[in-house]
Amino acid sequence: MGKPDSVEKFCRDNPGYCVYGELYGSVQKMRYGAKGDEVFVVVFDIMGPDGIFMDAPRLGEVCAQYGMP
């Protein structure tokens, strides 16, 4: 489970990129196993400053590097 600060770190390190994902936990009714005030993030795509989305292998590498599932 990824923490929202992992997305923040990626965004600070890579200005101009847009991360697409979903927050879950205490931010919505369906908690998906999160407890108390926990909030998690799942990333499903990243678009570069050129408007092109990362391919799946690169997306997997970047997400692993930053701890973003």
Backbone as CSV, one residue per row, in Angstrom:
resi,resn,N_x,N_y,N_z,CA_x,CA_y,CA_z,C_x,C_y,C_z
1,MET,0.845,-1.179,0.000,0.000,0.000,0.000,0.885,1.234,0.000
2,GLY,0.620,2.139,-0.894,1.416,3.354,-0.994,0.843,4.483,-0.173
3,LYS,1.714,5.318,0.281,1.303,6.497,1.036,1.276,7.702,0.088
4,PRO,0.339,8.636,0.292,0.261,9.808,-0.578,1.571,10.598,-0.659
5,ASP,2.408,10.552,0.392,3.657,11.312,0.331,4.626,10.744,-0.705
6,SER,4.440,9.485,-1.119,5.282,8.927,-2.182,4.963,9.609,-3.512
7,VAL,3.699,9.940,-3.740,3.306,10.669,-4.948,3.838,12.096,-4.876
8,GLU,3.750,12.702,-3.712,4.281,14.062,-3.544,5.774,14.102,-3.867
9,LYS,6.530,13.122,-3.375,7.971,13.063,-3.647,8.227,12.939,-5.147
10,PHE,7.492,12.055,-5.822,7.656,11.917,-7.267,7.383,13.249,-7.961
11,CYS,6.292,13.907,-7.597,5.915,15.173,-8.249,6.953,16.270,-8.007
12,ARG,7.503,16.334,-6.816,8.548,17.325,-6.533,9.818,17.032,-7.334
13,ASP,10.140,15.755,-7.506,11.337,15.358,-8.250,11.149,15.462,-9.764
14,ASN,9.902,15.487,-10.225,9.601,15.436,-11.664,8.539,16.458,-12.045
15,PRO,8.876,17.759,-11.980,7.876,18.774,-12.321,7.388,18.593,-13.761
16,GLY,6.113,18.843,-13.961,5.530,18.733,-15.291,4.867,17.391,-15.558
17,TYR,5.087,16.415,-14.690,4.445,15.115,-14.842,3.110,15.118,-14.106
18,CYS,2.164,14.353,-14.600,0.841,14.257,-13.988,0.594,12.807,-13.588
19,VAL,0.327,12.590,-12.303,0.095,11.248,-11.773,-1.410,11.017,-11.661
20,TYR,-1.865,9.903,-12.208,-3.267,9.505,-12.113,-3.355,8.332,-11.151
21,GLY,-4.241,8.451,-10.174,-4.374,7.390,-9.194,-5.636,7.561,-8.382
22,GLU,-5.738,6.762,-7.356,-6.906,6.813,-6.479,-6.468,6.737,-5.034
23,LEU,-7.034,7.624,-4.221,-6.847,7.558,-2.777,-7.916,6.658,-2.190
24,TYR,-7.545,5.914,-1.176,-8.549,5.120,-0.480,-8.195,5.059,0.996
25,GLY,-9.160,4.658,1.777,-9.004,4.632,3.232,-10.026,5.562,3.846
26,SER,-9.575,6.457,4.700,-10.519,7.334,5.403,-11.080,8.437,4.512
27,VAL,-10.760,8.427,3.223,-11.268,9.457,2.312,-12.545,9.041,1.596
28,GLN,-12.956,7.799,1.752,-14.170,7.340,1.086,-14.845,6.246,1.908
29,LYS,-16.071,5.921,1.541,-16.842,4.939,2.291,-16.233,3.534,2.205
30,MET,-15.770,3.138,1.019,-15.146,1.822,0.859,-13.683,1.943,1.249
31,ARG,-13.302,1.315,2.335,-11.984,1.527,2.929,-10.922,0.539,2.436
32,TYR,-11.313,-0.549,1.815,-10.378,-1.542,1.262,-9.313,-1.981,2.264
33,GLY,-9.713,-2.199,3.504,-8.808,-2.710,4.520,-8.047,-1.660,5.315
34,ALA,-8.154,-0.389,4.941,-7.491,0.673,5.707,-8.205,0.825,7.046
35,LYS,-7.450,1.137,8.068,-8.010,1.261,9.414,-7.877,2.698,9.908
36,GLY,-8.795,3.104,10.761,-8.731,4.428,11.376,-8.636,5.536,10.348
37,ASP,-7.630,6.394,10.522,-7.432,7.544,9.635,-6.449,7.253,8.501
38,GLU,-6.117,5.978,8.265,-5.152,5.647,7.218,-5.667,6.073,5.837
39,VAL,-4.739,6.587,5.026,-5.025,6.944,3.643,-3.920,6.361,2.783
40,PHE,-4.307,5.689,1.706,-3.350,5.074,0.795,-3.639,5.530,-0.630
41,VAL,-2.677,5.300,-1.499,-2.822,5.685,-2.899,-2.434,4.510,-3.790
42,VAL,-3.113,4.401,-4.919,-2.760,3.449,-5.969,-2.627,4.250,-7.256
43,VAL,-1.472,4.149,-7.907,-1.209,4.879,-9.149,-1.557,3.980,-10.324
44,PHE,-2.275,4.533,-11.325,-2.583,3.719,-12.496,-2.038,4.291,-13.796
45,ASP,-1.495,5.517,-13.774,-0.860,6.064,-14.977,-0.085,7.320,-14.625
46,ILE,0.897,7.640,-15.457,1.664,8.882,-15.321,1.855,9.449,-16.720
47,MET,1.513,10.733,-16.866,1.695,11.423,-18.137,2.874,12.382,-18.026
48,GLY,3.726,12.373,-19.022,4.883,13.259,-19.040,4.520,14.656,-19.492
49,PRO,5.467,15.596,-19.384,5.210,16.979,-19.782,4.928,17.117,-21.285
50,ASP,5.278,16.100,-22.046,5.016,16.099,-23.487,3.615,15.602,-23.825
51,GLY,2.823,15.241,-22.813,1.464,14.763,-23.019,1.378,13.283,-23.353
52,ILE,2.500,12.581,-23.263,2.531,11.151,-23.567,2.589,10.354,-22.266
53,PHE,1.743,9.313,-22.180,1.713,8.461,-20.997,2.886,7.494,-21.019
54,MET,3.398,7.173,-19.839,4.476,6.188,-19.715,3.973,4.823,-20.163
55,ASP,4.859,4.048,-20.789,4.472,2.675,-21.111,4.515,1.853,-19.817
56,ALA,3.882,0.685,-19.865,3.717,-0.129,-18.652,5.038,-0.495,-17.974
57,PRO,6.078,-0.929,-18.714,7.328,-1.265,-18.029,7.952,-0.059,-17.302
58,ARG,7.956,1.089,-17.950,8.525,2.295,-17.324,7.686,2.717,-16.119
59,LEU,6.373,2.663,-16.250,5.481,3.004,-15.134,5.777,2.109,-13.942
60,GLY,5.956,0.814,-14.186,6.281,-0.120,-13.106,7.592,0.221,-12.432
61,GLU,8.601,0.594,-13.218,9.907,0.966,-12.655,9.794,2.210,-11.776
62,VAL,9.111,3.222,-12.284,8.975,4.482,-11.548,8.181,4.262,-10.261
63,CYS,7.082,3.522,-10.358,6.280,3.259,-9.163,7.075,2.482,-8.116
64,ALA,7.846,1.513,-8.553,8.670,0.747,-7.608,9.713,1.643,-6.956
65,GLN,10.325,2.498,-7.749,11.365,3.404,-7.236,10.820,4.335,-6.155
66,TYR,9.586,4.800,-6.339,8.997,5.762,-5.400,8.054,5.124,-4.387
67,GLY,7.873,3.817,-4.449,6.972,3.152,-3.488,5.506,3.447,-3.738
68,MET,5.154,3.605,-5.042,3.778,3.875,-5.401,3.184,2.629,-6.068
69,PRO,2.270,1.913,-5.392,1.676,0.726,-6.041,0.738,1.115,-7.179
